[in-house]
Structure formats: C-alpha cells, structure tokens
Short mmCIF file of C-alpha atoms and ligand atoms in Angstrom, two decimals:
data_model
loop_
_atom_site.label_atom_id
_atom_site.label_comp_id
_atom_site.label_asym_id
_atom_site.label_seq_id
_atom_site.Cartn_x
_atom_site.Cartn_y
_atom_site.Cartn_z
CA UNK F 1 -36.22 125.26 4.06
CA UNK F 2 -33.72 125.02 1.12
CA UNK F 3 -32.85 121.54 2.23
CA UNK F 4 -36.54 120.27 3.02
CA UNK F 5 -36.91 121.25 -0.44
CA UNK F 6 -33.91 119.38 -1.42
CA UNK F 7 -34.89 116.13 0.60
CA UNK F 8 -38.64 116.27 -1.43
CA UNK F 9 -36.69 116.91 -5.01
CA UNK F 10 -34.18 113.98 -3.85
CA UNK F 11 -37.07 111.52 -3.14
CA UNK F 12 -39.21 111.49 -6.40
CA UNK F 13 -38.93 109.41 -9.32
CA UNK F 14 -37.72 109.95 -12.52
CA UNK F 15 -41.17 110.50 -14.18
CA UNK F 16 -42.29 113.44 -11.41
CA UNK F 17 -41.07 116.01 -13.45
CA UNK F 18 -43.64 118.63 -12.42
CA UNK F 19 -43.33 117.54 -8.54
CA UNK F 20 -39.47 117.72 -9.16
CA UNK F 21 -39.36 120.98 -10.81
CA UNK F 22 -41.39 122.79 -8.47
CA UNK F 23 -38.96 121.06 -5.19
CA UNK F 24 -36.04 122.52 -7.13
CA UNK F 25 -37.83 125.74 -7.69
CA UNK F 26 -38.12 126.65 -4.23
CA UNK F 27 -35.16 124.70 -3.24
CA UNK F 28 -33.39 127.93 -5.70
CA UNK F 29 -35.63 130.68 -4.20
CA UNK F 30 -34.71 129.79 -0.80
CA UNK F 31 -30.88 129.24 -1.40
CA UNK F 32 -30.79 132.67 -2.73
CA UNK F 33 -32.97 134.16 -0.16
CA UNK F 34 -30.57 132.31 2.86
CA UNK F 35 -27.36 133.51 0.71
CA UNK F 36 -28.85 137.09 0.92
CA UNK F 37 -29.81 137.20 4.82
CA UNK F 38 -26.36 135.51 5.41
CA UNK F 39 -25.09 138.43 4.08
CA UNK F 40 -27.03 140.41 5.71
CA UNK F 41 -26.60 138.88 9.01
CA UNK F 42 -22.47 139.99 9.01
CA UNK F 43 -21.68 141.49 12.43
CA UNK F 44 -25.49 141.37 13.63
CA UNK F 45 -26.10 137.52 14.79
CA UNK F 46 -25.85 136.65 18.16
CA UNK F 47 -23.03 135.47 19.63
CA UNK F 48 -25.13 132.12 21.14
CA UNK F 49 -26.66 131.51 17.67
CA UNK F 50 -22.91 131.12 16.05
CA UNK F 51 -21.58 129.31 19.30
CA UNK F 52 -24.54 126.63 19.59
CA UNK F 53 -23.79 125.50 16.13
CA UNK F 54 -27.34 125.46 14.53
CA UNK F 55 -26.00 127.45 11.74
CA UNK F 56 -23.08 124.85 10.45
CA UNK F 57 -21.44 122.28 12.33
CA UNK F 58 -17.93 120.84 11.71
CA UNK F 59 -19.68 118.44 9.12
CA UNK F 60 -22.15 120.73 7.15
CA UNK F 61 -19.54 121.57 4.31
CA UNK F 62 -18.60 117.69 3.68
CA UNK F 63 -22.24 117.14 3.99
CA UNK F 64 -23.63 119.18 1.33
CA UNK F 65 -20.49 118.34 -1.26
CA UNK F 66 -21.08 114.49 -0.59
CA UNK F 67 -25.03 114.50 -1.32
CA UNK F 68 -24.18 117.26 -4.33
CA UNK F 69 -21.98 114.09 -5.62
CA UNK F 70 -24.91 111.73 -4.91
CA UNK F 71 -28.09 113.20 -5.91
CA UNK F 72 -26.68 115.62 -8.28
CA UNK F 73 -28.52 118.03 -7.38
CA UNK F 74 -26.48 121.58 -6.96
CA UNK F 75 -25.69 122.90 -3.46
CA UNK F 76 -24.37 126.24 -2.94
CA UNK F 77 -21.16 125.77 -1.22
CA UNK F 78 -20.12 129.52 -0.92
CA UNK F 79 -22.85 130.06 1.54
CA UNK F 80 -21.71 127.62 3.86
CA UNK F 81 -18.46 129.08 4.08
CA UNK F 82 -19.54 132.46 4.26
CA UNK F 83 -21.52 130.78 7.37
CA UNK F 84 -18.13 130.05 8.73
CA UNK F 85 -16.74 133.40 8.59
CA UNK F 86 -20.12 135.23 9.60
CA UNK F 87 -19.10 137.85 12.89
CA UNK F 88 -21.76 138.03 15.84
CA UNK F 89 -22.95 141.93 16.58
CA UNK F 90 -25.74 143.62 18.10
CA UNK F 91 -27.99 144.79 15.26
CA UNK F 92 -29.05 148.02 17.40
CA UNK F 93 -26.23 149.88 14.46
CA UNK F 94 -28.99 148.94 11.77
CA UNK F 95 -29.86 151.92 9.37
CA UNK F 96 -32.92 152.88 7.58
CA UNK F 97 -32.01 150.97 4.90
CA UNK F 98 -30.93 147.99 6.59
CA UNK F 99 -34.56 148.31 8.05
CA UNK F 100 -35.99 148.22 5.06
CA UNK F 101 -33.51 145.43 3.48
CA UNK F 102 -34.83 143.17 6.17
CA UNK F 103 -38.76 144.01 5.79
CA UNK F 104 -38.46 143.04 2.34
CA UNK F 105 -36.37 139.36 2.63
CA UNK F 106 -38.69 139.02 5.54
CA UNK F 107 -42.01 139.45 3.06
CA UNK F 108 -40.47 137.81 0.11
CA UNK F 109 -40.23 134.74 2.58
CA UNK F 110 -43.10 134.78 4.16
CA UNK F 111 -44.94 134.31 0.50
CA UNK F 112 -42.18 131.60 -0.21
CA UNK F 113 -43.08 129.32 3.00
CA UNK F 114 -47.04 130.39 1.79
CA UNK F 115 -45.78 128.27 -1.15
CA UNK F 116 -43.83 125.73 0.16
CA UNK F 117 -46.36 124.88 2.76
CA UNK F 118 -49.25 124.26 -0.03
CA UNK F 119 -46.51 122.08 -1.88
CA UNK F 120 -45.88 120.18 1.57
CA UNK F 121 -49.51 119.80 2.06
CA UNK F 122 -50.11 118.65 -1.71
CA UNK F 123 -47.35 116.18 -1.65
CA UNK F 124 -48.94 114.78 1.68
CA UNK F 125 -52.13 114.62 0.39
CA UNK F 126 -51.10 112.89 -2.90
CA UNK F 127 -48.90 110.54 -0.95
CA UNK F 128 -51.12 109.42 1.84
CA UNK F 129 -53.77 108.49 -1.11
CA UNK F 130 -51.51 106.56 -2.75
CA UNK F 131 -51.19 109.06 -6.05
CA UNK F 132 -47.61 109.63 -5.59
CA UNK F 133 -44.68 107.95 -4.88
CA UNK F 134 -41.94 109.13 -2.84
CA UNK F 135 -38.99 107.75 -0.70
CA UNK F 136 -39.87 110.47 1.88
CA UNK F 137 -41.85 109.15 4.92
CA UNK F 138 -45.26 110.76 5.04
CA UNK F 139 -44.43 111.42 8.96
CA UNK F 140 -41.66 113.70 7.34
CA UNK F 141 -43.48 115.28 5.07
CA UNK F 142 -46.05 116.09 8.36
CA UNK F 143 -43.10 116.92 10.30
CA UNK F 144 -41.39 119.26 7.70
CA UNK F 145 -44.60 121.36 7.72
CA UNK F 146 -44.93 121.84 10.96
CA UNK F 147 -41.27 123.32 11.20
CA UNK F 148 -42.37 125.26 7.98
CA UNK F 149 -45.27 126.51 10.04
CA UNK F 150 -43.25 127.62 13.09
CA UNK F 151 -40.60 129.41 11.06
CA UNK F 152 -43.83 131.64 8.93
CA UNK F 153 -44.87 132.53 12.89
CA UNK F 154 -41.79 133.39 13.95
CA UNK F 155 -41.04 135.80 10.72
CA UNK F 156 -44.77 137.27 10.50
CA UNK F 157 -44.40 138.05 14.60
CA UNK F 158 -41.24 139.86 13.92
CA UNK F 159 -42.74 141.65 11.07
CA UNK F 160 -45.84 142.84 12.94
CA UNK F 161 -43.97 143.35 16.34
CA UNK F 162 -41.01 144.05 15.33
CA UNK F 163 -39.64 141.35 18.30
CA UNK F 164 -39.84 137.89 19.00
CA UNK F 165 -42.64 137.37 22.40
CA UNK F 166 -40.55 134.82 23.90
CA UNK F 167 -42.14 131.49 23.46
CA UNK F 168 -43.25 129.74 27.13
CA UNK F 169 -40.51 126.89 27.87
CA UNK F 170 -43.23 124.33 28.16
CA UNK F 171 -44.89 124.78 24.52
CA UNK F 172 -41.08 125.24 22.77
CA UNK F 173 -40.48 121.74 24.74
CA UNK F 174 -43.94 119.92 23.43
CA UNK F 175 -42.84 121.27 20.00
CA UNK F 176 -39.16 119.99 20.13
CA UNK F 177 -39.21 117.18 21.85
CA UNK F 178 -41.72 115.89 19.37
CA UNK F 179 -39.30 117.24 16.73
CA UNK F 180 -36.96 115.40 18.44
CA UNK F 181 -39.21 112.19 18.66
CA UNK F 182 -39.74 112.02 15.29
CA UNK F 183 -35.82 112.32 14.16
CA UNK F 184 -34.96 109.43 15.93
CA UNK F 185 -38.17 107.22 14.24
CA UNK F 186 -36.84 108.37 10.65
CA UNK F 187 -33.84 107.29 11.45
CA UNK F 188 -34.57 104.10 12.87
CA UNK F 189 -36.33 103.46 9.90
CA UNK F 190 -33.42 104.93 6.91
CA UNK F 191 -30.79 102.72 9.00
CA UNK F 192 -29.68 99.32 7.01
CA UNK F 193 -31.36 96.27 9.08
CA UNK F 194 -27.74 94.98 10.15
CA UNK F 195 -26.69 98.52 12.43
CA UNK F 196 -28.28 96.56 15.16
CA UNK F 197 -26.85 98.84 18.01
CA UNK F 198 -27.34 102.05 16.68
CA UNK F 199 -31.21 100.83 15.53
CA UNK F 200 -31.50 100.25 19.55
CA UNK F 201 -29.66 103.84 20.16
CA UNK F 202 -32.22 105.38 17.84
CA UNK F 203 -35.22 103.65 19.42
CA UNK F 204 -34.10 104.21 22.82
CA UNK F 205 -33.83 107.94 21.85
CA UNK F 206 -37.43 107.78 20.23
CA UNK F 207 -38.91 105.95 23.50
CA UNK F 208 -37.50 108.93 26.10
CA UNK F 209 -38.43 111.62 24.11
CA UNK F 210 -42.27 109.96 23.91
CA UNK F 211 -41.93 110.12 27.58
CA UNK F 212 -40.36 114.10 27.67
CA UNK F 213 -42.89 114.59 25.63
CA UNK F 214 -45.56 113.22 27.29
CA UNK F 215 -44.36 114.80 30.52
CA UNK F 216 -44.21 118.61 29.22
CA UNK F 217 -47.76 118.07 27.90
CA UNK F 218 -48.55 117.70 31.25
CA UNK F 219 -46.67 119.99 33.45
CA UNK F 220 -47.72 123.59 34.17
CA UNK F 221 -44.98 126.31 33.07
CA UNK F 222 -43.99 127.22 36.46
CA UNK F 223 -43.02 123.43 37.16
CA UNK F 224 -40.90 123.18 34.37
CA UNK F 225 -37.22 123.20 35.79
CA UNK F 226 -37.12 119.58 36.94
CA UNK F 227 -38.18 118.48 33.23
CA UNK F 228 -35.92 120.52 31.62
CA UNK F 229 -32.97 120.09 33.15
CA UNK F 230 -33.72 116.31 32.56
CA UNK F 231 -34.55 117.56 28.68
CA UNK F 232 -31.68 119.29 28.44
CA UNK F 233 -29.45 116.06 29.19
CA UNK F 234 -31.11 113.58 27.08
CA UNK F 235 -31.05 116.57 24.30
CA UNK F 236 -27.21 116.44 24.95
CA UNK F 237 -26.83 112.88 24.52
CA UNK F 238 -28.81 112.58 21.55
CA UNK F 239 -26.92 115.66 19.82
CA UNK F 240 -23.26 113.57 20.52
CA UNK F 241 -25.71 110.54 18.55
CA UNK F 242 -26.47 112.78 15.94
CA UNK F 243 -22.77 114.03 15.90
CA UNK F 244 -21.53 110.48 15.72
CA UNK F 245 -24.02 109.15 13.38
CA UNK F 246 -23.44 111.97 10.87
CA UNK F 247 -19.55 111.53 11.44
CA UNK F 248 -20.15 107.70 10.66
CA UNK F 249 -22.45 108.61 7.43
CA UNK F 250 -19.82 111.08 5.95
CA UNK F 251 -16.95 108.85 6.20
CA UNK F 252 -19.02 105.99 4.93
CA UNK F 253 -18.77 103.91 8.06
CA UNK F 254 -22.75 103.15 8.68
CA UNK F 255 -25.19 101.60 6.31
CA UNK F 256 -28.54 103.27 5.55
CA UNK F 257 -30.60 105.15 3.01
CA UNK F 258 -29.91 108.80 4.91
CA UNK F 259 -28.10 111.74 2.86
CA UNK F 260 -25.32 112.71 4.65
CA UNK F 261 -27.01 116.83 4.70
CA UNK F 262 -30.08 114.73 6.25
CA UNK F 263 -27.82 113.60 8.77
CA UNK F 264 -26.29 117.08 9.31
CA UNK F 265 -29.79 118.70 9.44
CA UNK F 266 -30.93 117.35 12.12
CA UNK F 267 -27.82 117.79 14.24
CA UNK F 268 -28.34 121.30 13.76
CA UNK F 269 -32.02 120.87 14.63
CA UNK F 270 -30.61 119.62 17.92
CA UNK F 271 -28.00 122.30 18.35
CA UNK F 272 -30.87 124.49 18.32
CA UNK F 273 -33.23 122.87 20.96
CA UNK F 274 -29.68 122.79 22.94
CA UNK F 275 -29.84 126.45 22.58
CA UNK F 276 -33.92 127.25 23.30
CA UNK F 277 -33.32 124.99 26.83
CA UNK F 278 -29.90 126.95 28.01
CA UNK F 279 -31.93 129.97 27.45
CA UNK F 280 -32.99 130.02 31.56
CA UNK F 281 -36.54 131.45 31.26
CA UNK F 282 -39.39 130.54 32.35
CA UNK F 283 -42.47 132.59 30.34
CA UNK F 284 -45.88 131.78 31.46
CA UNK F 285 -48.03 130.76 28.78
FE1 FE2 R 301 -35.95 120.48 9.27
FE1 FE2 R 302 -36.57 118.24 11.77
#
C-alpha cells in the first residue's frame, strides 16, 4: 500500500498539490504502519512467506534507492533491511500484549485502506472524466483497488475470526491471474516502442493469462489440479520475466517509463501467487 501510494504521488503534476499531498500522506501512514508490523513480525512469520520472496527480493533495496534518486520522493530504507534480517517463528509464543499490539495495527489499518480506497476511487473517478491528469493508467488505478480491497478482507477476517478461512484455489486463481493479466498490459504499455522482444514477451504473457483466466472462471473447484499445475508454470516463467525485466530496469539496460520499485512490485506480486499455488489445497467454494 505504501508504494501504490507512492506510484499515485509519483504520477501527478506539479500543480496537484492537494492530490499530491494526500498520496504522500498515506504513503507516510503506511510506511510507518509496515515499519511497525515488521517489527512486530520478528521470529513470528512463516518460514514460506520469507522463502517465496514476496517480502523483498534480491532487487527491492536497489529498487527503492534508485526511484528515491528519481522521483525524490523519500523511501524508508531501514525497513527493507530490517526485512532482510526478519527470523520466521510460530506466533503460538504471542502474549497478551502482543495480542493486543496486533488488534490495534490491525484497526489503525483497516481505517487507513477505508481511506486509501476513497482516494483510489476519487482519483478514478476524476481521471476517467477527464478532471485530472495523471501518468497512472486508469486500469491501474482499478487494479490497485481491487488489491486494496482484498488486503481490508483479509485483515477485517482475521480481526473478526481471529484466522484466515482459506480462500478456494479457483477464486484466489480468477483473482491472480487477472492480477497477473493486467501486469503484463501495464507493462506492455510503460515499455519504450523499440524493446520489440520483450513488448512480444509481455503480450504473450498478457494473452495466456486471458486464457488461465478464462479457464478458472470456468472450472469447478474440484477440477482444479490440471489448471493449476499449468498456472503454476506459466506463473514461473513470468516471475523469471519479471526477475529479468526488473534486473534490466535497475541496471539501466531497458528503455521505458517504469520505476524500477514498479518493476520490483510486481515481482513480488508474483512471488506471492507462486506461493498461494504451491500451497496444495483444494477448498471448495
Ligand atoms: Fe500492488
Ligand atoms: Fe499488482
């Protein structure tokens, strides 16, 4: 969330100053709020979370320094490094006050994505009416909501149960793969006209997950382990894409308009799909 808002603050002009004050505003709250749970989350994270790499990946750190050079806006550094170092744990140990420490991050972000959503929604609205300008595709401002939306879910389930229902394979798969869908379209469209083969790459990627996508709308949960298998190797592919493509961006070897954290970001998006189809479940929906 603290880079969505960081994408919306990097893509308005000059003269927003009330659009790009409130983007840095809860780009602030929610770099304080993920420095305080990463803290937190010492010696309590799972061991597949830290080993899938949706947390940080071997680029994150000379992501966020290079777009902190070229936007000028301020990144936090010091959490991604205390990223690196965080321990996996079971978080049965938890004390009473650890309880407590974790109902009230877990409130004080649900009313922060209550806010950021309405500002997602507003910029949307002003955007697709032609009352505001900015560099951000109105698909990503859609598709930043919707992640927005799943991560309030997920946090006000966990705060009314107490656990996570696990999510049926086939709706987590119409979710991601549209996710992943859309990734490849943005950037297909933020790479310079001349990268003809990776402009193919990305629209090759776009065009199969249209089809996975398609495909898990249509299958029943219980036929689901052909399709994901076959998910779960495209996924793969398109992760070493993303991997490459951010490698290329951060050493300045591809053209485009993409922040290097943009890049990152959605390699850890795709780390974390990775990680939702190794889980082997099947939950009926
Ligand atoms: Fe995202
Ligand atoms: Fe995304």
């Amino acid at each position: 969330m603290k880079e969505h808002a960081l994408f919306l603050l990097a893509g308005f002009p000059a003269g927003e100053t009330e659009y790009r004050e409130k983007a840095d505003w809860f780009r602030q709250q929610f770099e304080e709020a993920l420095a305080y749970v990463v803290y937190l989350a010492d010696g309590r994270v799972g061991r597949e979370a830290l080993r899938s790499e949706e947390v940080i990946t071997e680029f994150t750190e000379i992501a966020e320094q290079q777009t902190k050079k070229l936007t000028g806006i301020p990144i936090d550094i010091r959490i991604t490094q205390a990223e690196k170092r965080l321990r996996s744990g079971c978080p049965c140990a938890s004390d009473r006050e650890m309880v407590q420490q974790v109902q009230m991050i877990n409130q004080r972000i649900l009313w922060l994505l209550n806010g950021l959503i309405a500002f997602k929604e507003n910029i949307l609205q002003n955007v697709t009416t032609c009352n505001l300008y900015t560099t951000n595709y109105p698909l990503l401002i859609e598709h930043i909501i919707r992640e927005a939306e799943l991560y309030r879910q997920i946090v006000a389930e966990l705060e009314q149960k107490g656990c996570i229902s696990p999510k049926d394979l086939k709706s987590a798969e119409v979710f991601w793969n549209q996710i992943m869908m859309e990734h490849a379209q943005f950037i297909r469209g933020l790479l310079d006209p001349t990268e003809a083969d990776l402009l193919v790459a990305a629209d090759t990627f776009a065009g199969d997950f249209r089809l996975l996508l398609e495909e898990a709308k249509r299958q029943d949960c219980r036929a689901m382990g052909e399709l994901t298998r076959k998910t779960l190797e495209t996924t793969e592919r398109y992760r070493n894409f993303k991997a490459a493509g951010t490698e290329g961006i951060t050493s300045c070897k591809v053209r485009s308009v993409i922040l290097p954290l943009l890049a990152d970001h959605v390699l850890r998006e795709a780390n974390h799909y990775l990680r939702i189809l190794e889980t082997p479940i099947c939950w009926e929906g």
